Tab-separated table of C-alpha atoms in Angstrom:
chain	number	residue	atom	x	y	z
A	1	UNK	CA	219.328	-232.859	68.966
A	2	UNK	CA	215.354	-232.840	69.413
A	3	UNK	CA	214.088	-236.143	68.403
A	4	UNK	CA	211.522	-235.710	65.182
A	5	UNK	CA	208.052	-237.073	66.243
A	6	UNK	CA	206.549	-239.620	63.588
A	7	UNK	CA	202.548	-238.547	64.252
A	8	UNK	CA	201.795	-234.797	65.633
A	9	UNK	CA	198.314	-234.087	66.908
A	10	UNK	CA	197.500	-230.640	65.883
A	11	UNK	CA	195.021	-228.769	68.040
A	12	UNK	CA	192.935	-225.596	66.431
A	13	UNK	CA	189.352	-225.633	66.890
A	14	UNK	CA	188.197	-221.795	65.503
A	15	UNK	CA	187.905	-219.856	63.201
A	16	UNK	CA	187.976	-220.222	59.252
A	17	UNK	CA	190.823	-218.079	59.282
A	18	UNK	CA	193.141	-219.125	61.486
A	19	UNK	CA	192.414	-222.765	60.390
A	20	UNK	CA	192.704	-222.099	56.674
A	21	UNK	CA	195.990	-221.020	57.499
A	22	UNK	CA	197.643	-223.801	58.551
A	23	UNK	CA	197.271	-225.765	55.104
A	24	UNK	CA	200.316	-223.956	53.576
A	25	UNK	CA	202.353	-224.826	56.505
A	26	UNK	CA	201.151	-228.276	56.883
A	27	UNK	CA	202.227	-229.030	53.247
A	28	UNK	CA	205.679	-227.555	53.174
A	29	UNK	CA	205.457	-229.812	56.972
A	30	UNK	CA	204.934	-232.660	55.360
A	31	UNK	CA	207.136	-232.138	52.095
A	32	UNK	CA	210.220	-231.603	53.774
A	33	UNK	CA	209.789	-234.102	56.713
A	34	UNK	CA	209.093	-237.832	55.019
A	35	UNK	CA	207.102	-240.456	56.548
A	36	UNK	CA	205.658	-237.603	59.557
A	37	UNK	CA	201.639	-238.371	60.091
A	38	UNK	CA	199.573	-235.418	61.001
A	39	UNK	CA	195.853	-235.597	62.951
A	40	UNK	CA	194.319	-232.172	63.238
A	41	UNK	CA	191.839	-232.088	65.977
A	42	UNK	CA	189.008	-229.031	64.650
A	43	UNK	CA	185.631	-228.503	64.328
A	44	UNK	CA	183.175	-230.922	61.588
A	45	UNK	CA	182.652	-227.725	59.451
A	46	UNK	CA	186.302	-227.144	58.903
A	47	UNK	CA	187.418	-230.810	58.278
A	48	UNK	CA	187.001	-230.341	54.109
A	49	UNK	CA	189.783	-228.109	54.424
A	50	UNK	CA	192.214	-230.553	55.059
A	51	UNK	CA	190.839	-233.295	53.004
A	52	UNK	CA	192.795	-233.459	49.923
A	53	UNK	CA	196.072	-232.961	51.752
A	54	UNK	CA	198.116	-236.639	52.256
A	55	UNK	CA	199.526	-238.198	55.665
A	56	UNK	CA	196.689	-235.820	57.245
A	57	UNK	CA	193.342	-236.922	59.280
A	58	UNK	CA	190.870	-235.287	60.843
A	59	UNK	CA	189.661	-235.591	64.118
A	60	UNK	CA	186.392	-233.710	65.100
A	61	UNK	CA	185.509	-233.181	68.849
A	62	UNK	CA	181.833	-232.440	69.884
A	63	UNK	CA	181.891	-229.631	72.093
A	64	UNK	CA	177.854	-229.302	72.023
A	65	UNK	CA	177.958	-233.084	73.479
A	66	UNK	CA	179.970	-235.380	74.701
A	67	UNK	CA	183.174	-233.444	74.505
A	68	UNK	CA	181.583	-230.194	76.330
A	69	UNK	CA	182.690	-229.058	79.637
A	70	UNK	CA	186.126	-230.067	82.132
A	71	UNK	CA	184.452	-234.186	81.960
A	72	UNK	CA	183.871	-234.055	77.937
A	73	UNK	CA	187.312	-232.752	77.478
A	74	UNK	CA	188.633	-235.601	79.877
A	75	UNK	CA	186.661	-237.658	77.590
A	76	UNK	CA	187.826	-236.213	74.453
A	77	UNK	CA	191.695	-236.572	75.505
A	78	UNK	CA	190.989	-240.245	76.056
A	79	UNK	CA	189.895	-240.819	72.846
A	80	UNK	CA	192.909	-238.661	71.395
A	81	UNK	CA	195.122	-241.275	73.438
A	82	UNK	CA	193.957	-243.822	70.946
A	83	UNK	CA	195.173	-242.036	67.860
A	84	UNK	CA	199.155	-243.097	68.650
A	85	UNK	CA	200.603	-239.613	68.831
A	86	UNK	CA	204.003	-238.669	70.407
A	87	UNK	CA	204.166	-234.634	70.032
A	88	UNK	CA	201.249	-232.188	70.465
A	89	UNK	CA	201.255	-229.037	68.765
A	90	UNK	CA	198.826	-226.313	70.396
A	91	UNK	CA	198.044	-224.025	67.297
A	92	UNK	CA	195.699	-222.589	69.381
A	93	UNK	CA	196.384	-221.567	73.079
A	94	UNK	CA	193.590	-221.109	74.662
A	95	UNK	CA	192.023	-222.537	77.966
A	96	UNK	CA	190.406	-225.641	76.266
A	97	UNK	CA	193.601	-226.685	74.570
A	98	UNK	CA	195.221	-226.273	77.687
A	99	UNK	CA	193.065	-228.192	79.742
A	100	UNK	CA	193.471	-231.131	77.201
A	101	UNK	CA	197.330	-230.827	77.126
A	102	UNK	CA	196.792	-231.367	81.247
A	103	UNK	CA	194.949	-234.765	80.420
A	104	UNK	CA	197.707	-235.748	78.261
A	105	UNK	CA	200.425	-234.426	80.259
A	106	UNK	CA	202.724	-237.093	79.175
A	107	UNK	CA	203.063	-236.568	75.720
A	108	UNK	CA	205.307	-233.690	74.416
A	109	UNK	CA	203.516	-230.649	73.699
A	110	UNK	CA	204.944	-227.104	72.013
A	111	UNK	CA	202.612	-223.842	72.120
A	112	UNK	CA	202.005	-221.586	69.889
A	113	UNK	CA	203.321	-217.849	70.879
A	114	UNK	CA	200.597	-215.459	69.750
A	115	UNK	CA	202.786	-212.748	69.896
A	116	UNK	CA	200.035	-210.902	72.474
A	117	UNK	CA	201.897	-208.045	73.521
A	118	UNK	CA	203.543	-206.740	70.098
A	119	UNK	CA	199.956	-207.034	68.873
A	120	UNK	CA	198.762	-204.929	71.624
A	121	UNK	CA	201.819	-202.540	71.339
A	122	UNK	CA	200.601	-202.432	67.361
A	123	UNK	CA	196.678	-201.885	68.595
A	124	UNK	CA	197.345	-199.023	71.258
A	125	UNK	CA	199.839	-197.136	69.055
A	126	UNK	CA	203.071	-197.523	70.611
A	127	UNK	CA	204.232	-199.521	67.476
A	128	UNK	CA	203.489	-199.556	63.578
A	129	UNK	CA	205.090	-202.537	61.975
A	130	UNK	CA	204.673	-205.934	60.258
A	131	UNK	CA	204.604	-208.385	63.145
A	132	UNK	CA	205.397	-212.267	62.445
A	133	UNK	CA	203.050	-213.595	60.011
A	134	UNK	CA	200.884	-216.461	61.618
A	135	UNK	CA	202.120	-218.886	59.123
A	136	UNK	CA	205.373	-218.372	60.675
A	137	UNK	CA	204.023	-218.551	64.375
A	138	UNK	CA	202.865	-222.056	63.246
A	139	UNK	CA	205.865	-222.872	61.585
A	140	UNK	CA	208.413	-221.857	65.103
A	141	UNK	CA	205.756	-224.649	66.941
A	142	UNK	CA	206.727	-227.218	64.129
A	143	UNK	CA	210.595	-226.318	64.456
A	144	UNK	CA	210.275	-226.479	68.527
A	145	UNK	CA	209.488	-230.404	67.760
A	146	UNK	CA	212.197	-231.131	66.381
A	147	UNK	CA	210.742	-230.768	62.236
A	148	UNK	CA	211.476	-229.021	59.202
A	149	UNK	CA	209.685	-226.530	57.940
A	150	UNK	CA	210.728	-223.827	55.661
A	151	UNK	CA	208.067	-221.470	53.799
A	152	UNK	CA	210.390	-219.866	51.285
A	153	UNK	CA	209.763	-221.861	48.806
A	154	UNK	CA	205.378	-222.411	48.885
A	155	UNK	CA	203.335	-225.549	48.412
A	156	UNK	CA	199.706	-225.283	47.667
A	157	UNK	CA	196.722	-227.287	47.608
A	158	UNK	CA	195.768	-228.957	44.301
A	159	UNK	CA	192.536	-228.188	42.981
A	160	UNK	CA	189.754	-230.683	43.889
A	161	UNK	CA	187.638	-232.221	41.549
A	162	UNK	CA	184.573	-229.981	40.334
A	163	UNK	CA	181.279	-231.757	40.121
A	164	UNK	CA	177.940	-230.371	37.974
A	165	UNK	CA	176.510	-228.453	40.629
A	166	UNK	CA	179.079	-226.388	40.718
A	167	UNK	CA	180.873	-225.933	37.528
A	168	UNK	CA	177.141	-223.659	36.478
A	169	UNK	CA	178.530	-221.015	38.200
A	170	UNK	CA	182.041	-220.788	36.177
A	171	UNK	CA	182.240	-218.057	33.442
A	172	UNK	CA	182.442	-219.369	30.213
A	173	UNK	CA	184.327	-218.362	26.443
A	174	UNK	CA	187.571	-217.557	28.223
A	175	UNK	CA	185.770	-215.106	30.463
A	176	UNK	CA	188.115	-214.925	34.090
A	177	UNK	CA	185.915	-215.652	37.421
A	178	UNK	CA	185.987	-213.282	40.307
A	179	UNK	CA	185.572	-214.620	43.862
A	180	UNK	CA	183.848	-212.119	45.758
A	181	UNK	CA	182.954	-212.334	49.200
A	182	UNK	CA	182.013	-209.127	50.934
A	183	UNK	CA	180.989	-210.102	54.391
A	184	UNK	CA	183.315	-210.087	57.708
A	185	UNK	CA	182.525	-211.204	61.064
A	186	UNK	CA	182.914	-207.192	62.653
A	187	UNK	CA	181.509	-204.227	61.343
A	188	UNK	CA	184.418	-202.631	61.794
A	189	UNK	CA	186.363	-205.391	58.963
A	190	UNK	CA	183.848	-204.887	56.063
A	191	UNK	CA	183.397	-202.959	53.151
A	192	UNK	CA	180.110	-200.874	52.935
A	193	UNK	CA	178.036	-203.076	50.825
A	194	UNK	CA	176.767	-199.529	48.488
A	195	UNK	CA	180.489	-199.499	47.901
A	196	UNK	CA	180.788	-203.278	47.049
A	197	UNK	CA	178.005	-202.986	44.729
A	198	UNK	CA	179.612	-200.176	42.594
A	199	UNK	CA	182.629	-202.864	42.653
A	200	UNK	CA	180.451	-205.527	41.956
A	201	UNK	CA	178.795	-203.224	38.728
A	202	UNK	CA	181.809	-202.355	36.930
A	203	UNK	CA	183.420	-206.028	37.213
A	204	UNK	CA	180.337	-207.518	36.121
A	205	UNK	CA	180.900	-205.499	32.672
A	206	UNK	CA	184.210	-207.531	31.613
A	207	UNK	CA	184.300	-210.754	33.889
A	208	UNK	CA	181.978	-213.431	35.897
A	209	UNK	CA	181.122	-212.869	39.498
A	210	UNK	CA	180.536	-215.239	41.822
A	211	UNK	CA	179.757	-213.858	45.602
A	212	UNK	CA	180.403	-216.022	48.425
A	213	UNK	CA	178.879	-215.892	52.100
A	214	UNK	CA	176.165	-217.509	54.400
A	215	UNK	CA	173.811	-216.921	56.986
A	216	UNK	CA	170.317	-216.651	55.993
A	217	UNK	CA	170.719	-212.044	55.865
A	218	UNK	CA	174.124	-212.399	53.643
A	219	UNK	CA	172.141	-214.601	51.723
A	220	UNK	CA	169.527	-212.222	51.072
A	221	UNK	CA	171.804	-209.619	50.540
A	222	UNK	CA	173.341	-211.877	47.492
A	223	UNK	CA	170.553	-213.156	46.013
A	224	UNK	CA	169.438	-209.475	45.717
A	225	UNK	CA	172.856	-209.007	43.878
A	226	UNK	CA	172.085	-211.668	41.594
A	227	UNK	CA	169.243	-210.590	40.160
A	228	UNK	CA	170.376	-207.094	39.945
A	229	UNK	CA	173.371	-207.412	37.573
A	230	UNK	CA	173.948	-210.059	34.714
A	231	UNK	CA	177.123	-212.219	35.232
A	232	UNK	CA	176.835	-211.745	38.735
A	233	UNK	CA	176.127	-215.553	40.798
A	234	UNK	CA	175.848	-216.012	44.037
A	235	UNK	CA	176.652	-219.309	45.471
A	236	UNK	CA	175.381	-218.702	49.250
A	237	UNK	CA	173.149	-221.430	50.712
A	238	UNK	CA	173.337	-223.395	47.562
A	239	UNK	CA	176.309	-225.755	47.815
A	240	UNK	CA	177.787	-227.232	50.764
A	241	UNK	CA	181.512	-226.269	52.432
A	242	UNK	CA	182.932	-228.757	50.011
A	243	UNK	CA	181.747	-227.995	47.029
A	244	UNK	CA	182.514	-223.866	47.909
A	245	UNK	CA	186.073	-225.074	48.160
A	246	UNK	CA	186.391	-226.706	44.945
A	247	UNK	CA	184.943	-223.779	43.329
A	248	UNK	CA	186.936	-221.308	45.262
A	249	UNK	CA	190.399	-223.000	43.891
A	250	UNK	CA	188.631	-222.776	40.362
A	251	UNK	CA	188.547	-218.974	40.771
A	252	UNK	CA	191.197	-216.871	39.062
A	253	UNK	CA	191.083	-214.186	41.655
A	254	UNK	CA	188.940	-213.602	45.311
A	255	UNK	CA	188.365	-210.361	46.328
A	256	UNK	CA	187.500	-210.735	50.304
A	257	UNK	CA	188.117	-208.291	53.504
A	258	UNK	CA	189.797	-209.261	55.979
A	259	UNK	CA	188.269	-212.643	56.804
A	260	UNK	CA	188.595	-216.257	55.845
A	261	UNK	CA	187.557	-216.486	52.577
A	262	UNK	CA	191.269	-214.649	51.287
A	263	UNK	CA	192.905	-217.850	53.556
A	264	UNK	CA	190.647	-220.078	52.071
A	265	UNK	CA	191.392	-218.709	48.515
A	266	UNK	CA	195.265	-218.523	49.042
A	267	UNK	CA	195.563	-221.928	50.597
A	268	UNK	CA	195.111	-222.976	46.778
A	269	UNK	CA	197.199	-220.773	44.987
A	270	UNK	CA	194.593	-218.122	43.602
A	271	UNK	CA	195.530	-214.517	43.812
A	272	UNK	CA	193.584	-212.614	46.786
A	273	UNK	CA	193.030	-208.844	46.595
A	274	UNK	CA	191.969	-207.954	50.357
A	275	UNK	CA	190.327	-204.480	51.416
A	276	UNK	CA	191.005	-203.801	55.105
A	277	UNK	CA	189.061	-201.543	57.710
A	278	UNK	CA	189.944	-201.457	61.765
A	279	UNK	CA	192.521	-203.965	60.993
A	280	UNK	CA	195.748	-204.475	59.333
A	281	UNK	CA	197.580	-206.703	57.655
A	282	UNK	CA	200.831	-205.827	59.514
A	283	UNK	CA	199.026	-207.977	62.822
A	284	UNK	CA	200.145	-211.226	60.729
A	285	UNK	CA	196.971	-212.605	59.410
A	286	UNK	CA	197.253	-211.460	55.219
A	287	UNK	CA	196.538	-214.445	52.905
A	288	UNK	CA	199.265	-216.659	52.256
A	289	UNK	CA	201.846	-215.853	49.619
A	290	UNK	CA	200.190	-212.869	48.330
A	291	UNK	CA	202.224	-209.646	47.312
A	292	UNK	CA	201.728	-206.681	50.107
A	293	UNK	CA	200.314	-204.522	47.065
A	294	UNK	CA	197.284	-206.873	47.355
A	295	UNK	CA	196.127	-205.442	50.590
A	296	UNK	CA	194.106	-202.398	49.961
A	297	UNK	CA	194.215	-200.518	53.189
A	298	UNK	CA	192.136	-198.123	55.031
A	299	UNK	CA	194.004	-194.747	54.849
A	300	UNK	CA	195.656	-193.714	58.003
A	301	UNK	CA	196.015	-190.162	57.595
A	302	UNK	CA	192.217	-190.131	58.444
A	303	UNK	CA	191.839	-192.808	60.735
A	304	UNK	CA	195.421	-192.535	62.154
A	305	UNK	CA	194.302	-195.136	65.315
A	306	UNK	CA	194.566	-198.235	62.949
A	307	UNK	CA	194.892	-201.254	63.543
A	308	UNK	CA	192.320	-200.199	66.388
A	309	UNK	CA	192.288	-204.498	67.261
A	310	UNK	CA	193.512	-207.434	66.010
A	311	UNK	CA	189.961	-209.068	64.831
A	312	UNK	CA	188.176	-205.979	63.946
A	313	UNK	CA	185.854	-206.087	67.055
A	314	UNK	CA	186.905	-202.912	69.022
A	315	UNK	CA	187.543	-199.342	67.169
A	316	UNK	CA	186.764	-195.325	68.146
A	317	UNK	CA	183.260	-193.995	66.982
A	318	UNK	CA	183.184	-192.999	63.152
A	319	UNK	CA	185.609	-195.710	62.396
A	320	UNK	CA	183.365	-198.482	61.701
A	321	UNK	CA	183.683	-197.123	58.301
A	322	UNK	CA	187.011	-196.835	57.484
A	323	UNK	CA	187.364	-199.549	54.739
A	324	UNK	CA	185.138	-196.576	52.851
A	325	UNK	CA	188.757	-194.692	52.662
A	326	UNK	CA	189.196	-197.248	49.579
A	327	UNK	CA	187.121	-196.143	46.706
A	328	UNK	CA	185.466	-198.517	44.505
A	329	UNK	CA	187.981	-197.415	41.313
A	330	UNK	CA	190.999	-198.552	43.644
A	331	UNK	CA	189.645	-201.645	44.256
A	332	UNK	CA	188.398	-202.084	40.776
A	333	UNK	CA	191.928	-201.043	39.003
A	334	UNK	CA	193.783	-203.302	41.664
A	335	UNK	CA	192.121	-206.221	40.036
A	336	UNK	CA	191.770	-205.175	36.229
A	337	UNK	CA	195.611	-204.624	37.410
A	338	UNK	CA	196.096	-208.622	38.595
A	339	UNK	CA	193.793	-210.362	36.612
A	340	UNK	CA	193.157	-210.538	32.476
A	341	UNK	CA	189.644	-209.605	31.434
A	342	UNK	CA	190.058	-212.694	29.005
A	343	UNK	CA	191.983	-215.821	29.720
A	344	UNK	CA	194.919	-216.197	27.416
């Protein structure tokens, strides 16, 4: 019988997603396995994600400093030495991770299968199914210590506290908020923004939009938005990562593509509608806990190649569209569908 470690160091450094992800599987971790201590080693930005959750720290490497290169990663696994771990688990797999599991080659250490060549089978054609979800990827690394960890039955976050600055942007007399956030890291992922704002039009009518994103051009784009439609908000470049995530777990539905606001979103419970383009949810990256119906996918019969990549990034010419397949009325009867115009 594997002996359970007390204190696992959990590496993931990138991106939003993928770390978002591993707060559902964390918590039903650390419910079902008493008295285990977690560290997650990720970036500064993401360490608000994991704040609220007990028995968990954060530990943030600086890649742009002293931690950058083969001799700041030497440096960075001497410092990890310090935190009293016995088990490693690479959530990650990549060659930084796997240079630091070679500085700490004597501590026990289980990696994460990506699944890389059913995703590539799924990507080239040769196969068209749902693949293991990543939550259950992390989950096998978890098990392969020697811990419990069963999904079946799902934990989520508790909302965190809501302070002034954000609590302006809630609707109010009843009226149900809408998460929107219409930006994804590929062309190939979003949803044409002319589209989105014929979304973004008819919600507006019946509940209270709030559009999430950053980056000074998304901003822009939001602002513009804004001012454009009455009970439409948009939250970019005005509160920090924090604050965003309280007022995401205050929502009462997020519409997002592909990308990490849905995993942000479902980490807390709140129902995620998801349009996808290039990509599919059968790769094993759909929110958490969220009924298949909720993906709204592009339609295969005209873009028959898809998924044409895992993350969006490579796809045929006059595909970098596709999410277009899904009108506006789907997307807007999906959540009518889901979501009360009026809170009971």
């Amino acid at each position: 019988m594997i002996r359970r470690p007390k204190h696992i160091l959990v590496l993931r450094f990138s991106a939003m997603g993928d770390v978002a992800i591993i707060v559902p599987v964390l918590l039903a971790l650390l419910n079902q396995n008493k008295g285990l201590k977690v560290t997650v080693v990720t970036r500064p930005f993401f360490e608000p994600i994991f704040k609220e959750i007990p028995n968990v720290s954060v530990f943030t490497p600086d890649f742009k400093g002293k931690h950058k290169g083969i001799p700041g990663l030497y440096r960075l696994s001497r410092a990890l030495l310090k935190l009293d771990f016995d088990a490693i688990a690479d959530l990650h797999n990549v060659l930084r991770t796997k240079i630091i599991k070679v500085f700490l080659f004597n501590k026990r250490a289980l990696t994460i299968d990506k699944g890389r060549q059913e995703k590539k089978a799924l990507t080239t054609g040769n196969i068209f199914k749902p693949l293991k979800p990543t939550t259950a990827r992390y989950a096998e690394v978890f098990k392969a210590l020697g811990c419990n960890v069963d999904l079946s039955n799902p934990i989520v976050l508790s909302k965190p506290s809501l302070d002034t600055k954000a609590k302006v942007f809630l609707g109010k007399n009843g009226i149900c908020n809408i998460g929107i956030a219409p930006f994804a890291a590929h062309k190939g992922k979003m949803y044409p923004l002319s589209l989105m704002e014929e979304v973004i039009s008819q919600l507006a009518e019946d509940y209270n939009i709030i559009l999430f994103g950053g980056g000074q051009r998304e901003i822009e784009i939001l602002n513009t938005l804004e001012e454009s439609y009455n009970n439409v908000s948009s939250v970019a470049g005005k509160l920090s990562f924090k604050d965003e995530l309280a007022l995401i777990s205050n929502m009462d539905l997020m519409l997002s593509m592909d990308s990490g606001n849905g995993h942000l979103a479902a980490m807390y419970g709140v129902k995620v509608v998801t349009v996808w383009g290039v990509t599919h949810p059968y790769a094993g990256f759909e929110p958490f806990n969220q009924p298949e119906s909720y993906a709204l996918t592009a339609d295969r019969d005209k873009f028959p190649l898809i998924p044409t990549s895992v993350y969006g990034n490579k796809y045929p010419r006059g595909y970098e569209d596709a999410a277009a397949s899904v009108s506006p009325q789907q997307i807007v009867e999906k959540i009518t569908s889901i979501c009360p115009k009026i809170k009971g």
